[in-house]
Short mmCIF file of N, CA, C and O in Angstrom, two decimals:
data_model
loop_
_atom_site.label_atom_id
_atom_site.label_comp_id
_atom_site.label_asym_id
_atom_site.label_seq_id
_atom_site.Cartn_x
_atom_site.Cartn_y
_atom_site.Cartn_z
N MET T 1 10.94 -17.86 -12.41
CA MET T 1 11.20 -16.86 -13.42
C MET T 1 12.70 -16.63 -13.50
O MET T 1 13.35 -16.32 -12.51
N LYS T 2 13.25 -16.80 -14.67
CA LYS T 2 14.68 -16.67 -14.88
C LYS T 2 15.03 -15.20 -15.12
O LYS T 2 14.38 -14.52 -15.89
N ARG T 3 16.08 -14.75 -14.43
CA ARG T 3 16.53 -13.37 -14.57
C ARG T 3 17.73 -13.34 -15.51
O ARG T 3 18.63 -14.16 -15.42
N TYR T 4 17.74 -12.35 -16.39
CA TYR T 4 18.85 -12.16 -17.31
C TYR T 4 19.54 -10.84 -16.98
O TYR T 4 18.88 -9.86 -16.64
N PRO T 5 20.87 -10.79 -17.12
CA PRO T 5 21.57 -9.55 -16.85
C PRO T 5 21.19 -8.47 -17.87
O PRO T 5 20.88 -8.77 -19.02
N PRO T 6 21.21 -7.21 -17.45
CA PRO T 6 20.83 -6.11 -18.36
C PRO T 6 21.72 -6.04 -19.61
O PRO T 6 21.25 -5.68 -20.70
N GLU T 7 23.00 -6.40 -19.47
CA GLU T 7 23.90 -6.36 -20.63
C GLU T 7 23.44 -7.35 -21.69
O GLU T 7 23.47 -7.05 -22.89
N LEU T 8 23.01 -8.54 -21.27
CA LEU T 8 22.52 -9.55 -22.21
C LEU T 8 21.24 -9.07 -22.90
O LEU T 8 21.08 -9.25 -24.11
N LYS T 9 20.36 -8.41 -22.14
CA LYS T 9 19.13 -7.89 -22.72
C LYS T 9 19.45 -6.85 -23.79
O LYS T 9 18.88 -6.89 -24.90
N GLU T 10 20.35 -5.92 -23.47
CA GLU T 10 20.71 -4.87 -24.42
C GLU T 10 21.34 -5.47 -25.68
O GLU T 10 21.01 -5.06 -26.81
N ARG T 11 22.23 -6.41 -25.50
CA ARG T 11 22.89 -7.05 -26.64
C ARG T 11 21.89 -7.79 -27.51
O ARG T 11 21.90 -7.69 -28.74
N ALA T 12 20.98 -8.53 -26.88
CA ALA T 12 19.98 -9.29 -27.63
C ALA T 12 19.06 -8.36 -28.41
O ALA T 12 18.72 -8.63 -29.57
N VAL T 13 18.66 -7.24 -27.81
CA VAL T 13 17.79 -6.28 -28.50
C VAL T 13 18.53 -5.65 -29.67
O VAL T 13 17.96 -5.50 -30.77
N ARG T 14 19.81 -5.31 -29.48
CA ARG T 14 20.59 -4.73 -30.59
C ARG T 14 20.70 -5.73 -31.75
O ARG T 14 20.51 -5.37 -32.91
N LEU T 15 21.00 -6.99 -31.41
CA LEU T 15 21.08 -8.03 -32.44
C LEU T 15 19.74 -8.22 -33.15
O LEU T 15 19.68 -8.36 -34.38
N LEU T 16 18.68 -8.19 -32.39
CA LEU T 16 17.34 -8.38 -32.96
C LEU T 16 16.97 -7.21 -33.87
O LEU T 16 16.39 -7.41 -34.95
N LEU T 17 17.29 -5.99 -33.46
CA LEU T 17 17.00 -4.82 -34.31
C LEU T 17 17.79 -4.90 -35.61
O LEU T 17 17.25 -4.62 -36.70
N ALA T 18 19.06 -5.27 -35.50
CA ALA T 18 19.89 -5.37 -36.71
C ALA T 18 19.38 -6.47 -37.63
O ALA T 18 19.29 -6.30 -38.86
N ALA T 19 19.00 -7.61 -37.07
CA ALA T 19 18.51 -8.73 -37.87
C ALA T 19 17.15 -8.40 -38.48
O ALA T 19 16.87 -8.81 -39.62
N ARG T 20 16.35 -7.67 -37.78
CA ARG T 20 15.04 -7.31 -38.30
C ARG T 20 15.16 -6.35 -39.48
O ARG T 20 14.42 -6.45 -40.44
N GLU T 21 16.11 -5.44 -39.40
CA GLU T 21 16.33 -4.52 -40.53
C GLU T 21 16.85 -5.27 -41.75
O GLU T 21 16.46 -4.96 -42.87
N ASP T 22 17.71 -6.26 -41.53
CA ASP T 22 18.26 -7.02 -42.65
C ASP T 22 17.21 -7.95 -43.26
O ASP T 22 17.01 -7.96 -44.47
N ALA T 23 16.54 -8.73 -42.44
CA ALA T 23 15.62 -9.75 -42.94
C ALA T 23 14.22 -9.20 -43.18
O ALA T 23 13.47 -9.74 -43.98
N GLY T 24 13.85 -8.16 -42.44
CA GLY T 24 12.53 -7.58 -42.61
C GLY T 24 11.47 -8.16 -41.70
O GLY T 24 10.36 -7.66 -41.67
N GLY T 25 11.74 -9.18 -40.95
CA GLY T 25 10.75 -9.76 -40.05
C GLY T 25 11.34 -10.05 -38.69
O GLY T 25 12.49 -10.48 -38.58
N ALA T 26 10.55 -9.82 -37.63
CA ALA T 26 11.06 -10.00 -36.27
C ALA T 26 10.87 -11.43 -35.77
O ALA T 26 11.64 -11.90 -34.94
N ARG T 27 9.86 -12.13 -36.28
CA ARG T 27 9.56 -13.46 -35.73
C ARG T 27 10.69 -14.47 -36.01
O ARG T 27 11.19 -15.12 -35.11
N GLY T 28 11.12 -14.58 -37.25
CA GLY T 28 12.20 -15.52 -37.58
C GLY T 28 13.51 -15.11 -36.95
O GLY T 28 14.28 -15.94 -36.47
N ALA T 29 13.77 -13.79 -36.92
CA ALA T 29 15.01 -13.29 -36.33
C ALA T 29 15.04 -13.56 -34.82
O ALA T 29 16.07 -13.96 -34.27
N SER T 30 13.90 -13.36 -34.15
CA SER T 30 13.89 -13.57 -32.69
C SER T 30 14.06 -15.06 -32.36
O SER T 30 14.72 -15.39 -31.38
N THR T 31 13.52 -15.92 -33.20
CA THR T 31 13.70 -17.36 -32.97
C THR T 31 15.16 -17.75 -33.15
O THR T 31 15.74 -18.47 -32.33
N ARG T 32 15.77 -17.25 -34.22
CA ARG T 32 17.17 -17.59 -34.52
C ARG T 32 18.11 -17.03 -33.45
O ARG T 32 18.97 -17.75 -32.91
N ILE T 33 17.95 -15.78 -33.10
CA ILE T 33 18.83 -15.16 -32.10
C ILE T 33 18.57 -15.77 -30.72
O ILE T 33 19.51 -15.97 -29.94
N GLY T 34 17.32 -16.09 -30.43
CA GLY T 34 17.00 -16.74 -29.16
C GLY T 34 17.68 -18.08 -29.02
O GLY T 34 18.19 -18.42 -27.95
N GLN T 35 17.74 -18.84 -30.11
CA GLN T 35 18.43 -20.13 -30.05
C GLN T 35 19.93 -19.93 -29.86
O GLN T 35 20.58 -20.68 -29.13
N GLN T 36 20.49 -18.92 -30.50
CA GLN T 36 21.93 -18.66 -30.37
C GLN T 36 22.29 -18.25 -28.94
O GLN T 36 23.33 -18.65 -28.42
N LEU T 37 21.43 -17.43 -28.32
CA LEU T 37 21.74 -16.92 -26.97
C LEU T 37 21.13 -17.77 -25.85
O LEU T 37 21.41 -17.54 -24.67
N GLY T 38 20.28 -18.72 -26.20
CA GLY T 38 19.65 -19.56 -25.17
C GLY T 38 18.52 -18.84 -24.46
O GLY T 38 18.29 -19.07 -23.26
N ILE T 39 17.82 -17.99 -25.19
CA ILE T 39 16.72 -17.21 -24.63
C ILE T 39 15.47 -17.52 -25.44
O ILE T 39 15.53 -17.56 -26.66
N PRO T 40 14.31 -17.72 -24.80
CA PRO T 40 13.09 -17.97 -25.56
C PRO T 40 12.73 -16.79 -26.48
O PRO T 40 12.96 -15.62 -26.15
N ALA T 41 12.18 -17.13 -27.64
CA ALA T 41 11.86 -16.10 -28.64
C ALA T 41 10.81 -15.11 -28.12
O ALA T 41 10.89 -13.91 -28.40
N ASP T 42 9.86 -15.60 -27.36
CA ASP T 42 8.83 -14.69 -26.81
C ASP T 42 9.45 -13.68 -25.86
O ASP T 42 9.04 -12.52 -25.82
N THR T 43 10.43 -14.11 -25.08
CA THR T 43 11.12 -13.20 -24.17
C THR T 43 11.84 -12.12 -24.96
O THR T 43 11.78 -10.93 -24.61
N LEU T 44 12.49 -12.50 -26.05
CA LEU T 44 13.18 -11.51 -26.89
C LEU T 44 12.18 -10.52 -27.48
O LEU T 44 12.45 -9.31 -27.54
N ARG T 45 11.03 -10.99 -27.93
CA ARG T 45 10.03 -10.09 -28.50
C ARG T 45 9.51 -9.11 -27.45
O ARG T 45 9.28 -7.94 -27.74
N LYS T 46 9.34 -9.59 -26.22
CA LYS T 46 8.90 -8.69 -25.14
C LYS T 46 9.97 -7.63 -24.85
O LYS T 46 9.65 -6.46 -24.62
N TRP T 47 11.24 -8.04 -24.85
CA TRP T 47 12.32 -7.08 -24.64
C TRP T 47 12.35 -6.04 -25.75
O TRP T 47 12.55 -4.86 -25.51
N LEU T 48 12.13 -6.48 -26.98
CA LEU T 48 12.12 -5.57 -28.12
C LEU T 48 10.96 -4.59 -28.00
O LEU T 48 11.13 -3.39 -28.22
N LEU T 49 9.80 -5.08 -27.64
CA LEU T 49 8.62 -4.23 -27.46
C LEU T 49 8.88 -3.19 -26.37
O LEU T 49 8.60 -2.00 -26.55
N ARG T 50 9.44 -3.64 -25.25
CA ARG T 50 9.75 -2.73 -24.14
C ARG T 50 10.77 -1.68 -24.58
O ARG T 50 10.65 -0.50 -24.25
N SER T 51 11.77 -2.08 -25.35
CA SER T 51 12.79 -1.16 -25.85
C SER T 51 12.18 -0.11 -26.77
O SER T 51 12.52 1.07 -26.69
N GLU T 52 11.26 -0.54 -27.65
CA GLU T 52 10.62 0.39 -28.56
C GLU T 52 9.71 1.37 -27.81
O GLU T 52 9.64 2.55 -28.15
N ILE T 53 9.03 0.90 -26.78
CA ILE T 53 8.18 1.80 -25.98
C ILE T 53 9.05 2.80 -25.23
O ILE T 53 8.75 4.00 -25.20
N ASP T 54 10.15 2.32 -24.62
CA ASP T 54 11.03 3.21 -23.87
C ASP T 54 11.70 4.26 -24.75
O ASP T 54 11.95 5.38 -24.31
N SER T 55 11.99 3.89 -26.02
CA SER T 55 12.64 4.85 -26.91
C SER T 55 11.64 5.77 -27.59
O SER T 55 12.04 6.73 -28.25
N GLY T 56 10.35 5.50 -27.45
CA GLY T 56 9.34 6.37 -28.03
C GLY T 56 8.88 5.98 -29.41
O GLY T 56 8.10 6.69 -30.04
N VAL T 57 9.37 4.85 -29.94
CA VAL T 57 8.96 4.39 -31.27
C VAL T 57 7.52 3.90 -31.24
O VAL T 57 6.75 4.15 -32.16
N ARG T 58 7.14 3.21 -30.16
CA ARG T 58 5.78 2.70 -30.00
C ARG T 58 5.09 3.44 -28.85
O ARG T 58 5.75 3.86 -27.90
N PRO T 59 3.77 3.57 -28.94
CA PRO T 59 3.06 4.18 -27.81
C PRO T 59 2.95 3.19 -26.65
O PRO T 59 2.90 1.98 -26.86
N GLY T 60 2.91 3.73 -25.45
CA GLY T 60 2.78 2.89 -24.27
C GLY T 60 3.42 3.55 -23.06
O GLY T 60 4.02 4.62 -23.16
N THR T 61 3.30 2.89 -21.92
CA THR T 61 3.88 3.40 -20.68
C THR T 61 5.33 2.96 -20.57
O THR T 61 5.64 1.77 -20.62
N THR T 62 6.21 3.93 -20.44
CA THR T 62 7.64 3.62 -20.35
C THR T 62 7.96 2.97 -19.01
O THR T 62 7.17 3.03 -18.07
N THR T 63 9.14 2.38 -18.94
CA THR T 63 9.57 1.72 -17.71
C THR T 63 9.68 2.72 -16.57
O THR T 63 9.27 2.44 -15.44
N GLU T 64 10.21 3.91 -16.86
CA GLU T 64 10.34 4.94 -15.82
C GLU T 64 8.98 5.40 -15.32
O GLU T 64 8.79 5.58 -14.11
N ASP T 65 8.04 5.59 -16.26
CA ASP T 65 6.70 6.01 -15.85
C ASP T 65 6.01 4.93 -15.02
O ASP T 65 5.33 5.23 -14.04
N ALA T 66 6.18 3.67 -15.40
CA ALA T 66 5.58 2.57 -14.65
C ALA T 66 6.16 2.51 -13.23
O ALA T 66 5.41 2.29 -12.26
N ALA T 67 7.47 2.71 -13.11
CA ALA T 67 8.10 2.70 -11.78
C ALA T 67 7.58 3.87 -10.94
O ALA T 67 7.30 3.71 -9.74
N ARG T 68 7.43 5.04 -11.57
CA ARG T 68 6.93 6.21 -10.86
C ARG T 68 5.48 5.99 -10.41
O ARG T 68 5.09 6.36 -9.30
N LEU T 69 4.67 5.37 -11.28
CA LEU T 69 3.28 5.07 -10.91
C LEU T 69 3.21 4.12 -9.71
O LEU T 69 2.40 4.32 -8.80
N LEU T 70 4.06 3.10 -9.71
CA LEU T 70 4.09 2.17 -8.58
C LEU T 70 4.46 2.89 -7.29
O LEU T 70 3.88 2.66 -6.22
N GLU T 71 5.45 3.79 -7.39
CA GLU T 71 5.88 4.55 -6.22
C GLU T 71 4.75 5.45 -5.70
O GLU T 71 4.49 5.52 -4.49
N LEU T 72 4.04 6.12 -6.62
CA LEU T 72 2.94 6.99 -6.21
C LEU T 72 1.77 6.20 -5.62
O LEU T 72 1.14 6.65 -4.66
N GLU T 73 1.49 5.03 -6.17
CA GLU T 73 0.42 4.19 -5.63
C GLU T 73 0.77 3.71 -4.23
O GLU T 73 -0.08 3.67 -3.34
N ARG T 74 2.03 3.36 -4.01
CA ARG T 74 2.48 2.93 -2.68
C ARG T 74 2.34 4.09 -1.68
O ARG T 74 1.85 3.92 -0.56
N GLU T 75 2.78 5.29 -2.11
CA GLU T 75 2.67 6.46 -1.25
C GLU T 75 1.20 6.77 -0.95
O GLU T 75 0.86 7.12 0.18
N ASN T 76 0.35 6.62 -1.95
CA ASN T 76 -1.08 6.87 -1.77
C ASN T 76 -1.67 5.90 -0.74
O ASN T 76 -2.46 6.31 0.12
N ARG T 77 -1.29 4.62 -0.82
CA ARG T 77 -1.76 3.63 0.16
C ARG T 77 -1.33 4.01 1.58
O ARG T 77 -2.12 3.92 2.53
N GLU T 78 -0.08 4.43 1.72
CA GLU T 78 0.43 4.82 3.04
C GLU T 78 -0.32 6.03 3.59
O GLU T 78 -0.65 6.08 4.78
N LEU T 79 -0.59 7.01 2.72
CA LEU T 79 -1.32 8.20 3.17
C LEU T 79 -2.76 7.87 3.54
O LEU T 79 -3.29 8.41 4.51
N ARG T 80 -3.39 6.98 2.79
CA ARG T 80 -4.76 6.57 3.13
C ARG T 80 -4.77 5.86 4.49
O ARG T 80 -5.68 6.07 5.30
N ARG T 81 -3.77 5.02 4.73
CA ARG T 81 -3.69 4.31 6.02
C ARG T 81 -3.48 5.32 7.16
O ARG T 81 -4.13 5.22 8.21
N ALA T 82 -2.61 6.30 6.94
CA ALA T 82 -2.36 7.31 7.97
C ALA T 82 -3.62 8.13 8.23
O ALA T 82 -3.94 8.45 9.39
N ASN T 83 -4.36 8.47 7.17
CA ASN T 83 -5.61 9.22 7.35
C ASN T 83 -6.64 8.42 8.13
O ASN T 83 -7.36 8.97 8.97
N ALA T 84 -6.72 7.13 7.87
CA ALA T 84 -7.66 6.29 8.61
C ALA T 84 -7.29 6.26 10.10
O ALA T 84 -8.18 6.33 10.96
N ILE T 85 -6.02 6.17 10.39
CA ILE T 85 -5.57 6.17 11.79
C ILE T 85 -5.90 7.50 12.45
O ILE T 85 -6.41 7.54 13.57
N LEU T 86 -5.66 8.60 11.73
CA LEU T 86 -5.96 9.92 12.29
C LEU T 86 -7.46 10.12 12.50
O LEU T 86 -7.88 10.72 13.48
N ARG T 87 -8.28 9.61 11.57
CA ARG T 87 -9.74 9.70 11.75
C ARG T 87 -10.18 8.94 12.99
O ARG T 87 -11.01 9.42 13.77
N SER T 88 -9.62 7.74 13.18
CA SER T 88 -9.98 6.94 14.36
C SER T 88 -9.55 7.65 15.64
O SER T 88 -10.31 7.69 16.61
N ALA T 89 -8.36 8.20 15.64
CA ALA T 89 -7.87 8.91 16.82
C ALA T 89 -8.72 10.14 17.10
O ALA T 89 -9.04 10.43 18.26
N SER T 90 -9.10 10.85 16.06
CA SER T 90 -9.94 12.04 16.22
C SER T 90 -11.29 11.67 16.82
O SER T 90 -11.78 12.35 17.74
N ALA T 91 -11.89 10.60 16.34
CA ALA T 91 -13.18 10.15 16.89
C ALA T 91 -13.03 9.74 18.35
O ALA T 91 -13.89 10.06 19.18
N PHE T 92 -11.94 9.06 18.67
CA PHE T 92 -11.70 8.64 20.06
C PHE T 92 -11.58 9.85 20.97
O PHE T 92 -12.22 9.91 22.03
N PHE T 93 -10.77 10.83 20.56
CA PHE T 93 -10.58 12.00 21.42
C PHE T 93 -11.84 12.85 21.51
O PHE T 93 -12.11 13.46 22.55
N ALA T 94 -12.64 12.89 20.45
CA ALA T 94 -13.91 13.61 20.52
C ALA T 94 -14.84 12.94 21.53
O ALA T 94 -15.51 13.60 22.32
N LEU T 95 -14.88 11.62 21.50
CA LEU T 95 -15.71 10.88 22.44
C LEU T 95 -15.22 11.08 23.87
O LEU T 95 -16.03 11.27 24.79
N MET T 96 -13.91 11.06 24.06
CA MET T 96 -13.36 11.28 25.40
C MET T 96 -13.68 12.68 25.89
O MET T 96 -13.97 12.89 27.07
N SER T 97 -13.65 13.65 24.99
CA SER T 97 -13.98 15.02 25.36
C SER T 97 -15.43 15.12 25.83
O SER T 97 -15.73 15.78 26.82
N LEU T 98 -16.33 14.45 25.11
CA LEU T 98 -17.74 14.44 25.52
C LEU T 98 -17.90 13.76 26.88
O LEU T 98 -18.67 14.22 27.73
N TRP T 99 -17.17 12.67 27.09
CA TRP T 99 -17.26 11.96 28.35
C TRP T 99 -16.78 12.84 29.50
O TRP T 99 -17.40 12.88 30.57
N VAL T 100 -15.69 13.56 29.30
CA VAL T 100 -15.16 14.44 30.35
C VAL T 100 -16.16 15.55 30.65
O VAL T 100 -16.41 15.89 31.81
N ARG T 101 -16.78 16.11 29.60
CA ARG T 101 -17.79 17.16 29.82
C ARG T 101 -19.00 16.60 30.57
O ARG T 101 -19.53 17.23 31.47
N TRP T 102 -19.44 15.39 30.19
CA TRP T 102 -20.58 14.79 30.86
C TRP T 102 -20.26 14.52 32.33
O TRP T 102 -21.08 14.76 33.20
N ARG T 103 -19.06 14.02 32.59
CA ARG T 103 -18.67 13.75 33.97
C ARG T 103 -18.63 15.04 34.77
O ARG T 103 -19.09 15.09 35.91
N GLY T 104 -18.10 16.10 34.15
CA GLY T 104 -18.09 17.40 34.84
C GLY T 104 -19.49 17.90 35.13
O GLY T 104 -19.77 18.43 36.21
N TRP T 105 -20.39 17.71 34.17
CA TRP T 105 -21.78 18.13 34.37
C TRP T 105 -22.42 17.32 35.48
O TRP T 105 -23.15 17.84 36.31
N LEU T 106 -22.16 16.02 35.52
CA LEU T 106 -22.73 15.16 36.55
C LEU T 106 -22.26 15.58 37.94
O LEU T 106 -23.06 15.71 38.87
N VAL T 107 -20.98 15.82 38.07
CA VAL T 107 -20.43 16.23 39.37
C VAL T 107 -21.00 17.57 39.80
O VAL T 107 -21.44 17.75 40.94
N SER T 108 -21.04 18.52 38.88
CA SER T 108 -21.56 19.85 39.24
C SER T 108 -23.05 19.76 39.58
O SER T 108 -23.53 20.46 40.49
N SER T 109 -23.80 18.90 38.89
CA SER T 109 -25.23 18.74 39.19
C SER T 109 -25.41 18.14 40.57
O SER T 109 -26.29 18.55 41.34
N LEU T 110 -24.61 17.13 40.89
CA LEU T 110 -24.71 16.52 42.22
C LEU T 110 -24.40 17.53 43.31
O LEU T 110 -25.10 17.60 44.33
N LEU T 111 -23.36 18.30 43.11
CA LEU T 111 -22.97 19.28 44.12
C LEU T 111 -24.01 20.40 44.21
O LEU T 111 -24.30 20.90 45.30
N ARG T 112 -24.58 20.79 43.09
CA ARG T 112 -25.56 21.87 43.06
C ARG T 112 -26.84 21.46 43.81
O ARG T 112 -27.45 22.27 44.49
N PHE T 113 -27.26 20.23 43.68
CA PHE T 113 -28.49 19.78 44.31
C PHE T 113 -28.25 19.13 45.67
O PHE T 113 -29.12 18.45 46.20
N GLY T 114 -27.06 19.32 46.20
CA GLY T 114 -26.79 18.85 47.55
C GLY T 114 -26.43 17.38 47.64
O GLY T 114 -26.42 16.81 48.72
N GLY T 115 -26.12 16.75 46.53
CA GLY T 115 -25.75 15.35 46.54
C GLY T 115 -24.33 15.16 47.04
O GLY T 115 -23.57 16.11 47.21
N SER T 116 -23.98 13.96 47.31
CA SER T 116 -22.66 13.65 47.81
C SER T 116 -21.83 13.02 46.69
O SER T 116 -22.24 12.03 46.09
N PHE T 117 -20.71 13.61 46.43
CA PHE T 117 -19.82 13.08 45.41
C PHE T 117 -19.11 11.83 45.90
O PHE T 117 -18.75 10.96 45.13
N SER T 118 -18.95 11.70 47.20
CA SER T 118 -18.24 10.54 47.74
C SER T 118 -19.03 9.25 47.51
O SER T 118 -18.45 8.18 47.46
N ALA T 119 -20.35 9.36 47.37
CA ALA T 119 -21.15 8.16 47.13
C ALA T 119 -20.84 7.57 45.76
O ALA T 119 -20.88 6.36 45.56
N ILE T 120 -20.52 8.40 44.82
CA ILE T 120 -20.19 7.92 43.48
C ILE T 120 -18.78 7.34 43.46
O ILE T 120 -18.52 6.34 42.80
N CYS T 121 -17.86 7.96 44.18
CA CYS T 121 -16.45 7.55 44.14
C CYS T 121 -16.15 6.38 45.05
O CYS T 121 -15.11 5.77 44.93
N ARG T 122 -17.04 6.07 46.01
CA ARG T 122 -16.78 5.00 46.96
C ARG T 122 -16.89 3.65 46.24
O ARG T 122 -17.86 3.40 45.54
N PRO T 123 -15.89 2.79 46.42
CA PRO T 123 -15.98 1.48 45.78
C PRO T 123 -17.10 0.65 46.40
O PRO T 123 -17.40 0.77 47.58
N ALA T 124 -17.73 -0.13 45.58
CA ALA T 124 -18.83 -0.98 46.07
C ALA T 124 -18.26 -2.09 46.94
O ALA T 124 -17.21 -2.64 46.67
N SER T 125 -18.98 -2.39 48.01
CA SER T 125 -18.53 -3.47 48.88
C SER T 125 -19.37 -4.71 48.57
O SER T 125 -20.55 -4.62 48.25
N LEU T 126 -18.74 -5.84 48.66
CA LEU T 126 -19.44 -7.10 48.41
C LEU T 126 -19.82 -7.73 49.74
O LEU T 126 -19.03 -7.81 50.66
N ASP T 127 -21.02 -8.15 49.78
CA ASP T 127 -21.51 -8.86 50.93
C ASP T 127 -21.59 -10.33 50.56
O ASP T 127 -21.75 -10.66 49.39
N GLU T 128 -21.47 -11.23 51.53
CA GLU T 128 -21.52 -12.66 51.22
C GLU T 128 -22.85 -13.04 50.60
O GLU T 128 -22.95 -13.98 49.81
N ARG T 129 -23.91 -12.31 50.93
CA ARG T 129 -25.23 -12.61 50.37
C ARG T 129 -25.32 -12.23 48.90
O ARG T 129 -26.18 -12.71 48.16
N ASP T 130 -24.43 -11.33 48.41
CA ASP T 130 -24.45 -10.89 47.02
C ASP T 130 -23.79 -11.90 46.10
O ASP T 130 -24.01 -11.84 44.88
N ILE T 131 -22.98 -12.79 46.63
CA ILE T 131 -22.26 -13.75 45.79
C ILE T 131 -23.16 -14.93 45.48
O ILE T 131 -23.69 -15.57 46.39
N VAL T 132 -23.35 -15.19 44.20
CA VAL T 132 -24.19 -16.30 43.78
C VAL T 132 -23.29 -17.38 43.21
O VAL T 132 -22.50 -17.14 42.31
N VAL T 133 -23.43 -18.59 43.73
CA VAL T 133 -22.64 -19.70 43.24
C VAL T 133 -23.55 -20.54 42.36
O VAL T 133 -24.62 -20.97 42.77
N ALA T 134 -23.11 -20.77 41.14
CA ALA T 134 -23.96 -21.53 40.21
C ALA T 134 -23.75 -23.00 40.34
O ALA T 134 -22.83 -23.55 40.76
#
């Protein structure tokens, strides 16, 4: 995609508007001016359409509004991503809270019924008979 400087775009649109007023038609004028400036006629017509929309002559979304919409959509995506992260973190911490409560209940139940807490905390020992070789 070839990029043209903004000054060239403005000049081409001014020339096209002036030629259109004189000749009465945009198609022949855009072809002629496009050949003079080395720009495709369709590109000139698109620039003219964009210029008319931005100036309010034609209905449509202006360049500023389109840029603002893109910015708002980007911000919306970022906020949705942040909300998803916060929802995941909230679910994780809720689950951890339940686990801590359950562990506390288990320990208090063991102690209440005379059980030994050290039996739960003691690491399991491996005996040679427990090891299975495939």
